[in-house]
Amino acid sequence: MTADLCAGPAWVDRNPVLRFDGRAALDLLGRRLSFEAHPERECTGASVADASGSLTHRACPRGRPATRGRQCAECAADDQFRFAHHAHRGGYVPAALDDYLRSPHFVYVATFADGVSKVGTAVDHRKVGRLDEQGPLAATFVVAASDGRAARGFEDLVTDRLGLTQFKHRSSKVAALLTATSRVEVLGLHEQTVSDALDALATEPEAELIRESWVPPAAQSDLLHALDASSVGHYPHPLTEGEHCLTVRAMAGATALVTVNDDDALFLADLGSLAGHRLRPGDVRSAPVPTQLGLF
């Protein structure tokens, strides 16, 4: 069987899927993933303007190795979405991206299972899916902005005044779920951070302040219930090479709650690490996994 280039997990209509270049995405919940991963990481393409002038995804035209994150140098240079991060500071904006930035956006505060909060932005039509893909323990929209430039300006303001990061590394999200931090304590920290963010934004007359909670998808709630009820370990084998046989039981962002081979023990696996790797499906098995793993 052919090895397809994986573009990583995503959330569609509040359900997790695994995306591939050139073929349909796979629904993940309840699915048995049995594959061999190629260790070489390939470029996953770029966001470019299509014939209608809208931003669309373009696969890497040469199938080159990834050298800058998930991209080769050519696709990184061609990617028009990269200009979004500086548009509110007067930077160059391609026409297709300008149309995107004219859409209403929201500013949110998201708090993860280790109590660390970040501030971010989401376009109106993806505001729920954006948070589903990140998998925080709690999140609240704090500003309804007229466009993407204004939203990024308010995002920077919250970072400057409160010191909130705008980035949370994927691997730290997996570790956070395995910590013993009280969820009640984390939710309290989240509510305080949201209040602090609203106070910081209250001096901005153009900021339309809101306090709208994001509701986690059912698949994430199932993962949290499993963590409360069972002993869950970290899947110890790197998904980016070798053979694996995992059944997805629940998801939080890119983190999957899985069983391995035909066993019942539960583990967390970072499916986001599959992006850029070719996966060859087959009747294979994961290497043995100890059933009693120490937590992070």
Short mmCIF file of C-alpha atoms in Angstrom, two decimals:
data_model
loop_
_atom_site.label_atom_id
_atom_site.label_comp_id
_atom_site.label_asym_id
_atom_site.label_seq_id
_atom_site.Cartn_x
_atom_site.Cartn_y
_atom_site.Cartn_z
CA MET A 1 0.00 0.00 0.00
CA THR A 2 1.13 3.55 -0.65
CA ALA A 3 2.42 5.81 2.10
CA ASP A 4 0.33 9.01 2.28
CA LEU A 5 1.63 12.33 3.54
CA CYS A 6 -0.09 13.16 6.83
CA ALA A 7 -1.09 16.78 7.44
CA GLY A 8 -1.90 16.18 11.10
CA PRO A 9 -5.11 16.17 13.10
CA ALA A 10 -7.88 18.76 12.82
CA TRP A 11 -11.38 19.26 14.18
CA VAL A 12 -14.38 19.36 11.83
CA ASP A 13 -17.85 20.02 13.23
CA ARG A 14 -16.48 19.33 16.72
CA ASN A 15 -15.10 15.92 15.77
CA PRO A 16 -11.39 15.05 15.34
CA VAL A 17 -10.05 13.88 11.98
CA LEU A 18 -6.62 12.99 10.64
CA ARG A 19 -5.81 14.87 7.42
CA PHE A 20 -3.75 13.69 4.46
CA ASP A 21 -2.60 15.39 1.26
CA GLY A 22 -4.50 14.12 -1.75
CA ARG A 23 -7.02 11.92 0.07
CA ALA A 24 -9.99 12.20 2.39
CA ALA A 25 -9.49 12.79 6.09
CA LEU A 26 -10.11 9.94 8.53
CA ASP A 27 -12.57 10.25 11.40
CA LEU A 28 -10.54 9.45 14.49
CA LEU A 29 -12.92 8.51 17.30
CA GLY A 30 -13.03 4.75 17.68
CA ARG A 31 -10.63 4.26 14.77
CA ARG A 32 -7.79 1.76 14.85
CA LEU A 33 -4.69 3.38 13.37
CA SER A 34 -2.25 0.69 12.22
CA PHE A 35 0.65 2.10 10.24
CA GLU A 36 4.36 2.39 9.60
CA ALA A 37 5.71 5.94 9.82
CA HIS A 38 8.51 7.15 7.57
CA PRO A 39 10.98 9.14 9.71
CA GLU A 40 11.74 11.77 7.04
CA ARG A 41 9.66 14.91 7.55
CA GLU A 42 8.28 16.44 4.35
CA CYS A 43 6.93 19.91 3.67
CA THR A 44 3.16 20.20 4.20
CA GLY A 45 2.68 23.08 1.75
CA ALA A 46 1.57 26.70 2.04
CA SER A 47 -1.43 29.03 2.15
CA VAL A 48 -1.65 30.83 -1.19
CA ALA A 49 -4.26 32.70 -3.24
CA ASP A 50 -6.43 30.59 -5.56
CA ALA A 51 -7.95 31.70 -8.89
CA SER A 52 -10.81 33.48 -7.09
CA GLY A 53 -8.38 35.42 -4.90
CA SER A 54 -9.13 33.48 -1.70
CA LEU A 55 -6.57 31.85 0.56
CA THR A 56 -6.29 28.12 0.02
CA HIS A 57 -3.89 25.33 0.90
CA ARG A 58 -1.34 24.30 -1.75
CA ALA A 59 0.62 21.09 -1.42
CA CYS A 60 4.38 21.40 -1.74
CA PRO A 61 5.01 21.39 -5.51
CA ARG A 62 8.30 19.50 -5.19
CA GLY A 63 7.73 17.30 -2.15
CA ARG A 64 10.80 18.67 -0.43
CA PRO A 65 11.96 17.96 3.12
CA ALA A 66 10.68 20.33 5.78
CA THR A 67 13.44 22.70 6.88
CA ARG A 68 11.44 25.50 8.58
CA GLY A 69 8.91 23.97 10.95
CA ARG A 70 6.53 22.08 8.68
CA GLN A 71 7.67 23.79 5.48
CA CYS A 72 10.51 23.84 3.00
CA ALA A 73 12.17 27.20 2.30
CA GLU A 74 10.18 27.71 -0.92
CA CYS A 75 6.77 27.12 0.66
CA ALA A 76 7.70 29.21 3.70
CA ALA A 77 8.51 32.10 1.36
CA ASP A 78 5.30 31.56 -0.65
CA ASP A 79 3.01 31.28 2.38
CA GLN A 80 0.80 34.35 2.40
CA PHE A 81 -0.67 33.75 5.85
CA ARG A 82 2.68 34.53 7.47
CA PHE A 83 2.01 38.23 6.90
CA ALA A 84 -1.04 38.07 9.21
CA HIS A 85 1.13 38.24 12.31
CA HIS A 86 2.44 41.71 11.46
CA ALA A 87 -0.53 43.18 9.57
CA HIS A 88 -1.75 45.17 12.58
CA ARG A 89 1.65 46.88 12.73
CA GLY A 90 1.36 48.19 9.18
CA GLY A 91 3.19 45.34 7.47
CA TYR A 92 2.65 44.17 3.90
CA VAL A 93 -0.61 42.25 3.36
CA PRO A 94 -1.41 40.32 0.13
CA ALA A 95 -4.90 40.85 -1.29
CA ALA A 96 -6.16 37.36 -0.38
CA LEU A 97 -5.00 37.75 3.20
CA ASP A 98 -6.52 41.23 3.37
CA ASP A 99 -9.94 39.74 2.61
CA TYR A 100 -9.44 37.24 5.43
CA LEU A 101 -8.34 39.93 7.87
CA ARG A 102 -11.43 42.03 7.09
CA SER A 103 -13.63 39.32 8.65
CA PRO A 104 -14.74 39.68 12.28
CA HIS A 105 -12.31 38.10 14.75
CA PHE A 106 -12.35 37.24 18.43
CA VAL A 107 -9.71 37.46 21.14
CA TYR A 108 -9.69 34.62 23.65
CA VAL A 109 -7.93 33.52 26.81
CA ALA A 110 -7.24 29.78 27.01
CA THR A 111 -5.95 27.95 30.08
CA PHE A 112 -4.39 24.50 29.87
CA ALA A 113 -4.36 21.63 32.34
CA ASP A 114 -1.12 22.84 33.99
CA GLY A 115 -2.65 26.24 34.75
CA VAL A 116 -0.73 28.12 32.04
CA SER A 117 -2.84 30.60 30.07
CA LYS A 118 -2.34 32.06 26.61
CA VAL A 119 -4.06 34.77 24.64
CA GLY A 120 -4.96 34.29 20.99
CA THR A 121 -7.24 35.26 18.12
CA ALA A 122 -9.71 33.36 15.96
CA VAL A 123 -11.67 34.33 12.86
CA ASP A 124 -15.44 34.35 13.39
CA HIS A 125 -16.30 31.24 11.34
CA ARG A 126 -13.58 29.19 13.08
CA LYS A 127 -13.70 30.52 16.60
CA VAL A 128 -14.96 27.26 18.12
CA GLY A 129 -12.88 24.96 15.90
CA ARG A 130 -9.75 26.96 16.66
CA LEU A 131 -10.07 26.16 20.35
CA ASP A 132 -11.14 22.56 19.73
CA GLU A 133 -7.81 22.12 17.92
CA GLN A 134 -5.82 23.52 20.84
CA GLY A 135 -7.46 21.50 23.61
CA PRO A 136 -7.37 23.86 26.61
CA LEU A 137 -9.06 22.96 29.85
CA ALA A 138 -11.03 26.20 29.67
CA ALA A 139 -11.29 29.14 27.28
CA THR A 140 -13.21 32.39 27.17
CA PHE A 141 -13.69 34.93 24.37
CA VAL A 142 -13.02 38.41 25.75
CA VAL A 143 -13.20 40.71 22.70
CA ALA A 144 -15.38 40.71 19.59
CA ALA A 145 -13.23 42.65 17.11
CA SER A 146 -14.32 44.18 13.82
CA ASP A 147 -11.42 42.58 11.94
CA GLY A 148 -8.22 40.60 12.29
CA ARG A 149 -5.94 43.62 12.57
CA ALA A 150 -7.86 45.01 15.53
CA ALA A 151 -7.97 41.57 17.18
CA ARG A 152 -4.19 41.17 16.94
CA GLY A 153 -3.71 44.61 18.40
CA PHE A 154 -5.83 43.70 21.42
CA GLU A 155 -3.97 40.38 21.68
CA ASP A 156 -0.65 42.23 21.87
CA LEU A 157 -2.08 44.59 24.47
CA VAL A 158 -3.02 41.69 26.75
CA THR A 159 0.44 40.19 26.31
CA ASP A 160 2.13 43.50 27.08
CA ARG A 161 0.03 44.30 30.16
CA LEU A 162 -0.37 40.82 31.68
CA GLY A 163 2.61 38.94 30.28
CA LEU A 164 0.39 36.23 28.76
CA THR A 165 2.10 34.14 26.11
CA GLN A 166 0.64 33.79 22.63
CA PHE A 167 2.07 30.28 22.16
CA LYS A 168 1.79 26.96 23.97
CA HIS A 169 3.96 24.15 22.64
CA ARG A 170 2.07 21.02 21.68
CA SER A 171 4.28 18.67 23.69
CA SER A 172 3.69 20.70 26.85
CA LYS A 173 -0.07 20.21 26.41
CA VAL A 174 0.40 16.43 26.57
CA ALA A 175 2.51 16.75 29.71
CA ALA A 176 -0.05 19.13 31.24
CA LEU A 177 -2.81 16.55 30.94
CA LEU A 178 -0.72 14.06 32.91
CA THR A 179 0.07 16.42 35.78
CA ALA A 180 -1.67 16.24 39.12
CA THR A 181 -2.80 19.88 39.04
CA SER A 182 -6.31 20.25 40.47
CA ARG A 183 -8.83 21.04 37.74
CA VAL A 184 -10.80 23.13 40.19
CA GLU A 185 -7.66 25.16 40.84
CA VAL A 186 -6.99 25.53 37.10
CA LEU A 187 -10.54 26.71 36.43
CA GLY A 188 -10.17 29.27 39.20
CA LEU A 189 -6.91 30.50 37.67
CA HIS A 190 -8.64 30.76 34.31
CA GLU A 191 -11.50 32.89 35.64
CA GLN A 192 -9.04 35.22 37.36
CA THR A 193 -6.94 35.55 34.21
CA VAL A 194 -10.05 36.34 32.17
CA SER A 195 -11.03 39.04 34.67
CA ASP A 196 -7.50 40.48 34.52
CA ALA A 197 -7.61 40.51 30.72
CA LEU A 198 -10.96 42.31 30.69
CA ASP A 199 -9.61 44.88 33.16
CA ALA A 200 -6.55 45.42 30.97
CA LEU A 201 -8.77 45.95 27.93
CA ALA A 202 -11.30 48.19 29.68
CA THR A 203 -9.27 51.32 28.86
CA GLU A 204 -9.57 50.64 25.12
CA PRO A 205 -12.70 52.43 23.79
CA GLU A 206 -12.70 50.43 20.54
CA ALA A 207 -12.68 47.04 22.30
CA GLU A 208 -16.10 45.38 22.40
CA LEU A 209 -15.67 43.40 25.59
CA ILE A 210 -17.50 40.09 26.03
CA ARG A 211 -17.25 37.12 28.38
CA GLU A 212 -18.30 34.11 26.31
CA SER A 213 -17.19 30.66 27.44
CA TRP A 214 -16.04 28.00 25.00
CA VAL A 215 -17.67 24.62 25.66
CA PRO A 216 -15.26 21.67 25.19
CA PRO A 217 -16.31 19.06 22.60
CA ALA A 218 -17.65 15.73 23.84
CA ALA A 219 -14.48 13.90 22.76
CA GLN A 220 -12.38 16.10 25.05
CA SER A 221 -14.76 15.65 27.97
CA ASP A 222 -14.43 11.87 27.50
CA LEU A 223 -10.64 12.17 27.70
CA LEU A 224 -10.81 14.16 30.93
CA HIS A 225 -13.24 11.67 32.47
CA ALA A 226 -10.83 8.85 31.59
CA LEU A 227 -7.96 10.70 33.27
CA ASP A 228 -10.06 11.02 36.41
CA ALA A 229 -11.17 7.39 36.45
CA SER A 230 -8.14 5.47 35.18
CA SER A 231 -4.38 5.25 35.31
CA VAL A 232 -3.19 6.84 32.06
CA GLY A 233 0.41 6.83 30.86
CA HIS A 234 2.34 8.51 28.07
CA TYR A 235 2.73 6.43 24.90
CA PRO A 236 6.52 5.96 24.94
CA HIS A 237 7.29 5.26 21.28
CA PRO A 238 7.88 8.16 18.84
CA LEU A 239 5.05 8.17 16.31
CA THR A 240 7.36 9.64 13.68
CA GLU A 241 9.09 6.34 12.97
CA GLY A 242 8.45 2.62 13.18
CA GLU A 243 5.24 0.62 13.43
CA HIS A 244 2.24 1.52 15.57
CA CYS A 245 -1.18 0.10 16.32
CA LEU A 246 -3.39 2.52 18.27
CA THR A 247 -7.15 2.80 18.77
CA VAL A 248 -8.36 6.34 19.46
CA ARG A 249 -10.78 6.51 22.39
CA ALA A 250 -10.99 10.27 22.94
CA MET A 251 -9.17 13.50 21.97
CA ALA A 252 -8.17 16.86 23.39
CA GLY A 253 -6.69 19.08 20.71
CA ALA A 254 -4.01 16.98 19.00
CA THR A 255 -3.63 14.66 22.02
CA ALA A 256 -5.31 11.28 21.66
CA LEU A 257 -6.35 8.90 24.42
CA VAL A 258 -5.46 5.52 22.93
CA THR A 259 -5.26 1.83 23.63
CA VAL A 260 -2.35 -0.08 22.13
CA ASN A 261 -2.58 -3.26 20.05
CA ASP A 262 -5.32 -5.35 21.72
CA ASP A 263 -4.65 -4.21 25.29
CA ASP A 264 -6.98 -2.17 27.49
CA ALA A 265 -4.39 0.10 29.14
CA LEU A 266 -4.81 3.77 28.32
CA PHE A 267 -2.11 6.14 27.05
CA LEU A 268 -1.85 9.67 25.69
CA ALA A 269 -0.28 10.08 22.25
CA ASP A 270 0.56 13.28 20.39
CA LEU A 271 -0.99 12.82 16.94
CA GLY A 272 0.20 16.31 15.98
CA SER A 273 3.70 14.88 15.60
CA LEU A 274 2.52 12.92 12.54
CA ALA A 275 2.26 16.06 10.38
CA GLY A 276 4.78 15.93 7.55
CA HIS A 277 5.39 12.19 7.82
CA ARG A 278 4.27 9.55 5.35
CA LEU A 279 2.17 6.79 6.89
CA ARG A 280 1.86 3.38 5.28
CA PRO A 281 -1.23 1.53 6.58
CA GLY A 282 -0.87 -2.16 7.29
CA ASP A 283 -1.46 -5.01 9.67
CA VAL A 284 1.31 -4.03 12.10
CA ARG A 285 1.72 -3.84 15.85
CA SER A 286 3.23 -1.37 18.27
CA ALA A 287 6.34 -2.44 20.12
CA PRO A 288 5.60 -3.66 23.65
CA VAL A 289 4.49 -0.95 26.08
CA PRO A 290 4.79 -1.27 29.87
CA THR A 291 1.37 -0.96 31.47
CA GLN A 292 2.69 0.88 34.54
CA LEU A 293 4.37 4.11 33.46
CA GLY A 294 5.57 6.88 35.69
CA LEU A 295 3.90 10.23 35.15
CA PHE A 296 5.81 13.27 33.91
#
